[in-house]
Amino acid sequence: MILQGKKVLIMGIRNKWSIAWGAAQAAQEQGAQVIFTHHPMENVEKLQELIKEIPGAKTYECDAATDESIKEALEGVKKDFGKIDGILHSIAHANTEDLRNNFIQTSREGFSHANDISAYSLVAVARIAKEIDLINEEGSIVALTYYGSEKTMDNYNVMGVAKAALEASIRYLSKDLGETGIRINAISAGPIKTLSAKGIKDFGSILDVVEKRAPLKRNVTQLEVGNVAAFLFSNLSRSVTGEIIHADNGFFVTGI
């Protein structure tokens, strides 16, 4: 098992259909102790029932919109579990109208909100984790992104811009974190039926196109993306940082 003895924090768990849950399952299967954070608005009782499937798991409330909440959550993790070896950033949000309207109609507030929650929160998590010495040397931070950061995608709009900012942030963070031996990468996952995906109009048609045109002729699963995260948490990827790895069955290479 490639994560035996490691402790991994999954930030942004929502339900059993989320990519974060796939990553948690993969990490646990590879021997890791798994820890979670959740948004204050999530149903904690349902989350507690879900994470019972992972021995020793615990979840901490964390509002990624505030540094104070991030710090409180990360300090709680360190108090209860000591230093950890990996963090998965599975946090993103945009206002529904800013996804469904044309991008040119994006409000100033909506633009700021999407970039704050979806991109800046990663910077805040990395900085605070470093300040409180939460991550072990040769630890790994992994974020989730999407192809809409590279190409225009209908009904993705401001989130595509936010994911582009996230990816650029990873490249700059790789330099700062590398000074202490910590790696940071992102997984550009193919489309998956998650709760967040419901906010994207005509999402089902995207799944149909990917299944038809991806070289492997199928859509990716949450566990498959989770397995890539497990690899990035492991020592097998200790030379990889600042990278955006596509886990979309090759869809990103297709042209017209």
mmCIF file of N, CA, C and O in Angstrom, residues 110-201:
data_model
loop_
_atom_site.group_PDB
_atom_site.id
_atom_site.type_symbol
_atom_site.label_atom_id
_atom_site.label_comp_id
_atom_site.label_asym_id
_atom_site.label_seq_id
_atom_site.Cartn_x
_atom_site.Cartn_y
_atom_site.Cartn_z
ATOM 1 N N GLY A 110 -19.720 38.470 -8.237
ATOM 2 C CA GLY A 110 -19.680 37.065 -8.612
ATOM 3 C C GLY A 110 -18.289 36.621 -9.026
ATOM 4 O O GLY A 110 -17.853 35.512 -8.712
ATOM 5 N N PHE A 111 -17.583 37.484 -9.746
ATOM 6 C CA PHE A 111 -16.213 37.197 -10.162
ATOM 7 C C PHE A 111 -15.309 37.051 -8.942
ATOM 8 O O PHE A 111 -14.528 36.101 -8.835
ATOM 9 N N SER A 112 -15.443 37.989 -8.010
ATOM 10 C CA SER A 112 -14.617 37.946 -6.800
ATOM 11 C C SER A 112 -14.923 36.717 -5.964
ATOM 12 O O SER A 112 -14.017 36.056 -5.441
ATOM 13 N N HIS A 113 -16.217 36.409 -5.846
ATOM 14 C CA HIS A 113 -16.625 35.259 -5.033
ATOM 15 C C HIS A 113 -16.059 33.957 -5.590
ATOM 16 O O HIS A 113 -15.475 33.153 -4.850
ATOM 17 N N ALA A 114 -16.221 33.737 -6.887
ATOM 18 C CA ALA A 114 -15.744 32.488 -7.502
ATOM 19 C C ALA A 114 -14.243 32.331 -7.350
ATOM 20 O O ALA A 114 -13.741 31.241 -7.051
ATOM 21 N N ASN A 115 -13.504 33.398 -7.559
ATOM 22 C CA ASN A 115 -12.047 33.325 -7.455
ATOM 23 C C ASN A 115 -11.580 33.212 -6.004
ATOM 24 O O ASN A 115 -10.581 32.536 -5.727
ATOM 25 N N ASP A 116 -12.302 33.850 -5.096
ATOM 26 C CA ASP A 116 -11.934 33.772 -3.685
ATOM 27 C C ASP A 116 -12.081 32.345 -3.161
ATOM 28 O O ASP A 116 -11.140 31.772 -2.595
ATOM 29 N N ILE A 117 -13.261 31.753 -3.385
ATOM 30 C CA ILE A 117 -13.529 30.428 -2.838
ATOM 31 C C ILE A 117 -12.777 29.342 -3.603
ATOM 32 O O ILE A 117 -12.228 28.404 -3.009
ATOM 33 N N SER A 118 -12.735 29.456 -4.929
ATOM 34 C CA SER A 118 -12.212 28.378 -5.757
ATOM 35 C C SER A 118 -10.707 28.413 -5.953
ATOM 36 O O SER A 118 -10.094 27.372 -6.214
ATOM 37 N N ALA A 119 -10.108 29.589 -5.848
ATOM 38 C CA ALA A 119 -8.668 29.715 -6.100
ATOM 39 C C ALA A 119 -7.901 30.246 -4.894
ATOM 40 O O ALA A 119 -6.960 29.605 -4.426
ATOM 41 N N TYR A 120 -8.314 31.401 -4.365
ATOM 42 C CA TYR A 120 -7.538 31.976 -3.261
ATOM 43 C C TYR A 120 -7.530 31.076 -2.037
ATOM 44 O O TYR A 120 -6.536 31.036 -1.292
ATOM 45 N N SER A 121 -8.615 30.333 -1.819
ATOM 46 C CA SER A 121 -8.650 29.471 -0.632
ATOM 47 C C SER A 121 -7.500 28.473 -0.624
ATOM 48 O O SER A 121 -7.011 28.104 0.444
ATOM 49 N N LEU A 122 -7.052 28.041 -1.801
ATOM 50 C CA LEU A 122 -5.893 27.137 -1.857
ATOM 51 C C LEU A 122 -4.641 27.844 -1.351
ATOM 52 O O LEU A 122 -3.842 27.264 -0.616
ATOM 53 N N VAL A 123 -4.465 29.094 -1.757
ATOM 54 C CA VAL A 123 -3.316 29.875 -1.297
ATOM 55 C C VAL A 123 -3.365 30.014 0.231
ATOM 56 O O VAL A 123 -2.357 29.832 0.922
ATOM 57 N N ALA A 124 -4.553 30.310 0.743
ATOM 58 C CA ALA A 124 -4.708 30.480 2.191
ATOM 59 C C ALA A 124 -4.420 29.176 2.929
ATOM 60 O O ALA A 124 -3.737 29.173 3.962
ATOM 61 N N VAL A 125 -4.933 28.073 2.421
ATOM 62 C CA VAL A 125 -4.694 26.770 3.055
ATOM 63 C C VAL A 125 -3.198 26.452 3.074
ATOM 64 O O VAL A 125 -2.644 26.031 4.096
ATOM 65 N N ALA A 126 -2.538 26.657 1.935
ATOM 66 C CA ALA A 126 -1.098 26.361 1.849
ATOM 67 C C ALA A 126 -0.304 27.240 2.809
ATOM 68 O O ALA A 126 0.600 26.764 3.509
ATOM 69 N N ARG A 127 -0.629 28.530 2.844
ATOM 70 C CA ARG A 127 0.109 29.452 3.707
ATOM 71 C C ARG A 127 -0.079 29.117 5.181
ATOM 72 O O ARG A 127 0.884 29.047 5.954
ATOM 73 N N ILE A 128 -1.329 28.904 5.584
ATOM 74 C CA ILE A 128 -1.615 28.636 6.991
ATOM 75 C C ILE A 128 -1.035 27.288 7.408
ATOM 76 O O ILE A 128 -0.472 27.154 8.506
ATOM 77 N N ALA A 129 -1.139 26.293 6.539
ATOM 78 C CA ALA A 129 -0.544 24.982 6.846
ATOM 79 C C ALA A 129 0.959 25.111 7.053
ATOM 80 O O ALA A 129 1.537 24.478 7.953
ATOM 81 N N LYS A 130 1.600 25.949 6.254
ATOM 82 C CA LYS A 130 3.043 26.165 6.398
ATOM 83 C C LYS A 130 3.358 26.921 7.682
ATOM 84 O O LYS A 130 4.300 26.580 8.402
ATOM 85 N N GLU A 131 2.540 27.932 7.989
ATOM 86 C CA GLU A 131 2.784 28.750 9.182
ATOM 87 C C GLU A 131 2.668 27.939 10.473
ATOM 88 O O GLU A 131 3.431 28.156 11.420
ATOM 89 N N ILE A 132 1.730 27.001 10.521
ATOM 90 C CA ILE A 132 1.549 26.222 11.749
ATOM 91 C C ILE A 132 2.317 24.892 11.704
ATOM 92 O O ILE A 132 2.179 24.072 12.604
ATOM 93 N N ASP A 133 3.129 24.731 10.662
ATOM 94 C CA ASP A 133 3.972 23.538 10.511
ATOM 95 C C ASP A 133 3.123 22.268 10.557
ATOM 96 O O ASP A 133 3.404 21.332 11.302
ATOM 97 N N LEU A 134 2.090 22.234 9.721
ATOM 98 C CA LEU A 134 1.154 21.116 9.728
ATOM 99 C C LEU A 134 1.632 19.938 8.880
ATOM 100 O O LEU A 134 1.345 18.782 9.209
ATOM 101 N N ILE A 135 2.353 20.221 7.795
ATOM 102 C CA ILE A 135 2.680 19.178 6.827
ATOM 103 C C ILE A 135 4.108 18.688 7.001
ATOM 104 O O ILE A 135 5.047 19.484 7.086
ATOM 105 N N ASN A 136 4.262 17.395 7.015
ATOM 106 C CA ASN A 136 5.583 16.794 7.114
ATOM 107 C C ASN A 136 6.429 17.111 5.888
ATOM 108 O O ASN A 136 5.912 17.376 4.795
ATOM 109 N N GLU A 137 7.756 17.062 6.061
ATOM 110 C CA GLU A 137 8.657 17.226 4.926
ATOM 111 C C GLU A 137 8.348 16.159 3.886
ATOM 112 O O GLU A 137 8.061 15.014 4.219
ATOM 113 N N GLU A 138 8.403 16.544 2.641
ATOM 114 C CA GLU A 138 8.030 15.702 1.502
ATOM 115 C C GLU A 138 6.534 15.402 1.481
ATOM 116 O O GLU A 138 6.065 14.453 0.851
ATOM 117 N N GLY A 139 5.762 16.265 2.149
ATOM 118 C CA GLY A 139 4.311 16.161 2.076
ATOM 119 C C GLY A 139 3.799 16.660 0.733
ATOM 120 O O GLY A 139 4.560 17.148 -0.108
ATOM 121 N N SER A 140 2.482 16.552 0.537
ATOM 122 C CA SER A 140 1.917 16.844 -0.772
ATOM 123 C C SER A 140 0.546 17.500 -0.646
ATOM 124 O O SER A 140 -0.299 17.042 0.130
ATOM 125 N N ILE A 141 0.333 18.567 -1.407
ATOM 126 C CA ILE A 141 -0.972 19.209 -1.515
ATOM 127 C C ILE A 141 -1.501 18.938 -2.916
ATOM 128 O O ILE A 141 -0.777 19.070 -3.901
ATOM 129 N N VAL A 142 -2.770 18.556 -2.999
ATOM 130 C CA VAL A 142 -3.400 18.264 -4.286
ATOM 131 C C VAL A 142 -4.689 19.077 -4.391
ATOM 132 O O VAL A 142 -5.465 19.147 -3.436
ATOM 133 N N ALA A 143 -4.918 19.693 -5.543
ATOM 134 C CA ALA A 143 -6.153 20.438 -5.790
ATOM 135 C C ALA A 143 -6.885 19.814 -6.967
ATOM 136 O O ALA A 143 -6.319 19.039 -7.739
ATOM 137 N N LEU A 144 -8.157 20.162 -7.117
ATOM 138 C CA LEU A 144 -8.967 19.661 -8.219
ATOM 139 C C LEU A 144 -9.298 20.791 -9.179
ATOM 140 O O LEU A 144 -9.708 21.878 -8.767
ATOM 141 N N THR A 145 -9.121 20.527 -10.464
ATOM 142 C CA THR A 145 -9.441 21.518 -11.478
ATOM 143 C C THR A 145 -10.207 20.848 -12.606
ATOM 144 O O THR A 145 -10.631 19.687 -12.478
ATOM 145 N N TYR A 146 -10.420 21.573 -13.709
ATOM 146 C CA TYR A 146 -11.239 21.047 -14.813
ATOM 147 C C TYR A 146 -10.814 21.695 -16.124
ATOM 148 O O TYR A 146 -10.279 22.808 -16.143
ATOM 149 N N TYR A 147 -11.064 20.978 -17.198
ATOM 150 C CA TYR A 147 -10.683 21.389 -18.551
ATOM 151 C C TYR A 147 -11.210 22.777 -18.936
ATOM 152 O O TYR A 147 -10.650 23.446 -19.799
ATOM 153 N N GLY A 148 -12.280 23.219 -18.282
ATOM 154 C CA GLY A 148 -12.822 24.550 -18.548
ATOM 155 C C GLY A 148 -11.864 25.672 -18.205
ATOM 156 O O GLY A 148 -12.110 26.836 -18.541
ATOM 157 N N SER A 149 -10.752 25.348 -17.561
ATOM 158 C CA SER A 149 -9.712 26.353 -17.303
ATOM 159 C C SER A 149 -8.875 26.620 -18.543
ATOM 160 O O SER A 149 -8.203 27.644 -18.646
ATOM 161 N N GLU A 150 -8.891 25.667 -19.482
ATOM 162 C CA GLU A 150 -8.047 25.745 -20.676
ATOM 163 C C GLU A 150 -8.812 26.161 -21.929
ATOM 164 O O GLU A 150 -8.270 26.840 -22.804
ATOM 165 N N LYS A 151 -10.053 25.710 -22.040
ATOM 166 C CA LYS A 151 -10.897 25.985 -23.197
ATOM 167 C C LYS A 151 -12.242 26.514 -22.731
ATOM 168 O O LYS A 151 -12.665 26.245 -21.606
ATOM 169 N N THR A 152 -12.933 27.250 -23.612
ATOM 170 C CA THR A 152 -14.263 27.715 -23.236
ATOM 171 C C THR A 152 -15.233 26.546 -23.215
ATOM 172 O O THR A 152 -15.248 25.717 -24.118
ATOM 173 N N MET A 153 -16.010 26.468 -22.158
ATOM 174 C CA MET A 153 -17.011 25.406 -21.995
ATOM 175 C C MET A 153 -18.348 26.072 -21.700
ATOM 176 O O MET A 153 -18.444 26.914 -20.796
ATOM 177 N N ASP A 154 -19.378 25.704 -22.457
ATOM 178 C CA ASP A 154 -20.698 26.275 -22.220
ATOM 179 C C ASP A 154 -21.131 26.035 -20.781
ATOM 180 O O ASP A 154 -20.964 24.943 -20.229
ATOM 181 N N ASN A 155 -21.668 27.088 -20.175
ATOM 182 C CA ASN A 155 -22.243 27.029 -18.831
ATOM 183 C C ASN A 155 -21.214 26.812 -17.719
ATOM 184 O O ASN A 155 -21.581 26.463 -16.598
ATOM 185 N N TYR A 156 -19.924 27.005 -18.034
ATOM 186 C CA TYR A 156 -18.888 26.927 -17.004
ATOM 187 C C TYR A 156 -18.379 28.321 -16.650
ATOM 188 O O TYR A 156 -18.143 28.625 -15.484
ATOM 189 N N ASN A 157 -18.163 29.144 -17.654
ATOM 190 C CA ASN A 157 -17.969 30.582 -17.511
ATOM 191 C C ASN A 157 -17.003 31.001 -16.410
ATOM 192 O O ASN A 157 -15.826 30.672 -16.458
ATOM 193 N N VAL A 158 -17.481 31.706 -15.371
ATOM 194 C CA VAL A 158 -16.575 32.281 -14.384
ATOM 195 C C VAL A 158 -15.793 31.206 -13.632
ATOM 196 O O VAL A 158 -14.680 31.451 -13.164
ATOM 197 N N MET A 159 -16.342 29.995 -13.545
ATOM 198 C CA MET A 159 -15.604 28.934 -12.866
ATOM 199 C C MET A 159 -14.372 28.535 -13.665
ATOM 200 O O MET A 159 -13.340 28.161 -13.090
ATOM 201 N N GLY A 160 -14.462 28.624 -14.990
ATOM 202 C CA GLY A 160 -13.289 28.358 -15.813
ATOM 203 C C GLY A 160 -12.173 29.339 -15.526
ATOM 204 O O GLY A 160 -10.991 28.971 -15.475
ATOM 205 N N VAL A 161 -12.531 30.599 -15.333
ATOM 206 C CA VAL A 161 -11.543 31.628 -15.005
ATOM 207 C C VAL A 161 -10.956 31.360 -13.617
ATOM 208 O O VAL A 161 -9.745 31.484 -13.402
ATOM 209 N N ALA A 162 -11.816 30.969 -12.684
ATOM 210 C CA ALA A 162 -11.337 30.675 -11.332
ATOM 211 C C ALA A 162 -10.393 29.468 -11.326
ATOM 212 O O ALA A 162 -9.372 29.470 -10.622
ATOM 213 N N LYS A 163 -10.707 28.452 -12.120
ATOM 214 C CA LYS A 163 -9.832 27.276 -12.182
ATOM 215 C C LYS A 163 -8.504 27.613 -12.864
ATOM 216 O O LYS A 163 -7.447 27.053 -12.509
ATOM 217 N N ALA A 164 -8.536 28.524 -13.825
ATOM 218 C CA ALA A 164 -7.281 28.973 -14.442
ATOM 219 C C ALA A 164 -6.415 29.677 -13.409
ATOM 220 O O ALA A 164 -5.186 29.493 -13.370
ATOM 221 N N ALA A 165 -7.051 30.485 -12.556
ATOM 222 C CA ALA A 165 -6.316 31.155 -11.476
ATOM 223 C C ALA A 165 -5.758 30.129 -10.488
ATOM 224 O O ALA A 165 -4.639 30.271 -9.988
ATOM 225 N N LEU A 166 -6.541 29.095 -10.208
ATOM 226 C CA LEU A 166 -6.085 28.024 -9.323
ATOM 227 C C LEU A 166 -4.830 27.360 -9.885
ATOM 228 O O LEU A 166 -3.851 27.138 -9.161
ATOM 229 N N GLU A 167 -4.846 27.050 -11.171
ATOM 230 C CA GLU A 167 -3.710 26.362 -11.791
ATOM 231 C C GLU A 167 -2.458 27.245 -11.807
ATOM 232 O O GLU A 167 -1.350 26.760 -11.558
ATOM 233 N N ALA A 168 -2.627 28.532 -12.085
ATOM 234 C CA ALA A 168 -1.487 29.447 -12.045
ATOM 235 C C ALA A 168 -0.950 29.561 -10.619
ATOM 236 O O ALA A 168 0.265 29.608 -10.399
ATOM 237 N N SER A 169 -1.861 29.570 -9.653
ATOM 238 C CA SER A 169 -1.445 29.643 -8.245
ATOM 239 C C SER A 169 -0.602 28.433 -7.865
ATOM 240 O O SER A 169 0.365 28.551 -7.106
ATOM 241 N N ILE A 170 -0.961 27.271 -8.389
ATOM 242 C CA ILE A 170 -0.207 26.053 -8.085
ATOM 243 C C ILE A 170 1.229 26.171 -8.580
ATOM 244 O O ILE A 170 2.171 25.760 -7.899
ATOM 245 N N ARG A 171 1.406 26.744 -9.745
ATOM 246 C CA ARG A 171 2.779 26.893 -10.272
ATOM 247 C C ARG A 171 3.605 27.813 -9.374
ATOM 248 O O ARG A 171 4.779 27.525 -9.091
ATOM 249 N N TYR A 172 3.025 28.897 -8.926
ATOM 250 C CA TYR A 172 3.765 29.806 -8.047
ATOM 251 C C TYR A 172 3.946 29.218 -6.652
ATOM 252 O O TYR A 172 5.008 29.373 -6.036
ATOM 253 N N LEU A 173 2.932 28.522 -6.159
ATOM 254 C CA LEU A 173 3.059 27.895 -4.844
ATOM 255 C C LEU A 173 4.107 26.790 -4.832
ATOM 256 O O LEU A 173 4.754 26.549 -3.815
ATOM 257 N N SER A 174 4.289 26.133 -5.973
ATOM 258 C CA SER A 174 5.275 25.049 -6.019
ATOM 259 C C SER A 174 6.667 25.564 -5.685
ATOM 260 O O SER A 174 7.474 24.858 -5.064
ATOM 261 N N LYS A 175 6.954 26.786 -6.076
ATOM 262 C CA LYS A 175 8.258 27.393 -5.771
ATOM 263 C C LYS A 175 8.379 27.695 -4.274
ATOM 264 O O LYS A 175 9.389 27.368 -3.648
ATOM 265 N N ASP A 176 7.338 28.310 -3.712
ATOM 266 C CA ASP A 176 7.399 28.683 -2.297
ATOM 267 C C ASP A 176 7.397 27.460 -1.386
ATOM 268 O O ASP A 176 8.146 27.396 -0.403
ATOM 269 N N LEU A 177 6.551 26.487 -1.698
ATOM 270 C CA LEU A 177 6.461 25.292 -0.860
ATOM 271 C C LEU A 177 7.648 24.366 -1.056
ATOM 272 O O LEU A 177 8.034 23.628 -0.146
ATOM 273 N N GLY A 178 8.230 24.406 -2.243
ATOM 274 C CA GLY A 178 9.366 23.535 -2.526
ATOM 275 C C GLY A 178 10.563 23.800 -1.651
ATOM 276 O O GLY A 178 11.398 22.903 -1.421
ATOM 277 N N GLU A 179 10.654 25.013 -1.117
ATOM 278 C CA GLU A 179 11.763 25.364 -0.229
ATOM 279 C C GLU A 179 11.752 24.526 1.048
ATOM 280 O O GLU A 179 12.781 24.352 1.691
ATOM 281 N N THR A 180 10.562 24.009 1.410
ATOM 282 C CA THR A 180 10.455 23.161 2.599
ATOM 283 C C THR A 180 10.152 21.708 2.218
ATOM 284 O O THR A 180 9.728 20.911 3.062
ATOM 285 N N GLY A 181 10.326 21.377 0.953
ATOM 286 C CA GLY A 181 10.173 20.002 0.512
ATOM 287 C C GLY A 181 8.749 19.560 0.256
ATOM 288 O O GLY A 181 8.488 18.369 0.055
ATOM 289 N N ILE A 182 7.805 20.503 0.263
ATOM 290 C CA ILE A 182 6.395 20.152 0.056
ATOM 291 C C ILE A 182 6.034 20.322 -1.414
ATOM 292 O O ILE A 182 6.399 21.308 -2.049
ATOM 293 N N ARG A 183 5.310 19.370 -1.954
ATOM 294 C CA ARG A 183 4.888 19.402 -3.351
ATOM 295 C C ARG A 183 3.444 19.869 -3.455
ATOM 296 O O ARG A 183 2.661 19.703 -2.511
ATOM 297 N N ILE A 184 3.080 20.425 -4.613
ATOM 298 C CA ILE A 184 1.688 20.801 -4.856
ATOM 299 C C ILE A 184 1.361 20.585 -6.328
ATOM 300 O O ILE A 184 2.120 20.989 -7.215
ATOM 301 N N ASN A 185 0.263 19.911 -6.587
ATOM 302 C CA ASN A 185 -0.167 19.586 -7.936
ATOM 303 C C ASN A 185 -1.686 19.640 -8.013
ATOM 304 O O ASN A 185 -2.367 19.760 -6.984
ATOM 305 N N ALA A 186 -2.202 19.543 -9.228
ATOM 306 C CA ALA A 186 -3.652 19.494 -9.404
ATOM 307 C C ALA A 186 -4.031 18.362 -10.335
ATOM 308 O O ALA A 186 -3.254 17.947 -11.198
ATOM 309 N N ILE A 187 -5.244 17.880 -10.161
ATOM 310 C CA ILE A 187 -5.820 16.884 -11.058
ATOM 311 C C ILE A 187 -6.926 17.558 -11.842
ATOM 312 O O ILE A 187 -7.863 18.117 -11.260
ATOM 313 N N SER A 188 -6.813 17.528 -13.165
ATOM 314 C CA SER A 188 -7.884 18.026 -14.029
ATOM 315 C C SER A 188 -8.783 16.844 -14.345
ATOM 316 O O SER A 188 -8.508 16.053 -15.248
ATOM 317 N N ALA A 189 -9.832 16.702 -13.563
ATOM 318 C CA ALA A 189 -10.701 15.532 -13.664
ATOM 319 C C ALA A 189 -11.720 15.699 -14.772
ATOM 320 O O ALA A 189 -12.206 16.808 -15.050
ATOM 321 N N GLY A 190 -12.069 14.594 -15.403
ATOM 322 C CA GLY A 190 -13.164 14.614 -16.352
ATOM 323 C C GLY A 190 -14.476 14.870 -15.630
ATOM 324 O O GLY A 190 -14.550 14.813 -14.398
ATOM 325 N N PRO A 191 -15.554 15.145 -16.364
ATOM 326 C CA PRO A 191 -16.843 15.437 -15.727
ATOM 327 C C PRO A 191 -17.391 14.231 -14.977
ATOM 328 O O PRO A 191 -17.325 13.098 -15.453
ATOM 329 N N ILE A 192 -17.908 14.480 -13.785
ATOM 330 C CA ILE A 192 -18.466 13.440 -12.931
ATOM 331 C C ILE A 192 -19.781 13.972 -12.347
ATOM 332 O O ILE A 192 -19.890 15.155 -12.025
ATOM 333 N N LYS A 193 -20.761 13.109 -12.185
ATOM 334 C CA LYS A 193 -22.055 13.523 -11.643
ATOM 335 C C LYS A 193 -21.945 13.790 -10.146
ATOM 336 O O LYS A 193 -22.200 12.922 -9.318
ATOM 337 N N THR A 194 -21.559 14.986 -9.805
ATOM 338 C CA THR A 194 -21.476 15.405 -8.405
ATOM 339 C C THR A 194 -22.591 16.413 -8.122
ATOM 340 O O THR A 194 -23.266 16.896 -9.035
ATOM 341 N N LEU A 195 -22.763 16.743 -6.850
ATOM 342 C CA LEU A 195 -23.760 17.741 -6.480
ATOM 343 C C LEU A 195 -23.436 19.083 -7.123
ATOM 344 O O LEU A 195 -24.326 19.796 -7.596
ATOM 345 N N SER A 196 -22.162 19.434 -7.164
ATOM 346 C CA SER A 196 -21.748 20.703 -7.765
ATOM 347 C C SER A 196 -22.056 20.733 -9.263
ATOM 348 O O SER A 196 -22.397 21.773 -9.825
ATOM 349 N N ALA A 197 -21.919 19.574 -9.916
ATOM 350 C CA ALA A 197 -22.158 19.505 -11.359
ATOM 351 C C ALA A 197 -23.602 19.816 -11.715
ATOM 352 O O ALA A 197 -23.903 20.237 -12.841
ATOM 353 N N LYS A 198 -24.513 19.641 -10.755
ATOM 354 C CA LYS A 198 -25.918 19.943 -11.023
ATOM 355 C C LYS A 198 -26.136 21.421 -11.329
ATOM 356 O O LYS A 198 -27.145 21.793 -11.932
ATOM 357 N N GLY A 199 -25.207 22.258 -10.906
ATOM 358 C CA GLY A 199 -25.328 23.684 -11.175
ATOM 359 C C GLY A 199 -24.960 24.066 -12.597
ATOM 360 O O GLY A 199 -25.149 25.207 -13.014
ATOM 361 N N ILE A 200 -24.416 23.110 -13.355
ATOM 362 C CA ILE A 200 -24.018 23.366 -14.738
ATOM 363 C C ILE A 200 -25.135 22.915 -15.662
ATOM 364 O O ILE A 200 -25.497 21.739 -15.702
ATOM 365 N N LYS A 201 -25.679 23.847 -16.402
ATOM 366 C CA LYS A 201 -26.792 23.561 -17.307
ATOM 367 C C LYS A 201 -26.376 22.545 -18.371
ATOM 368 O O LYS A 201 -25.272 22.595 -18.898
#
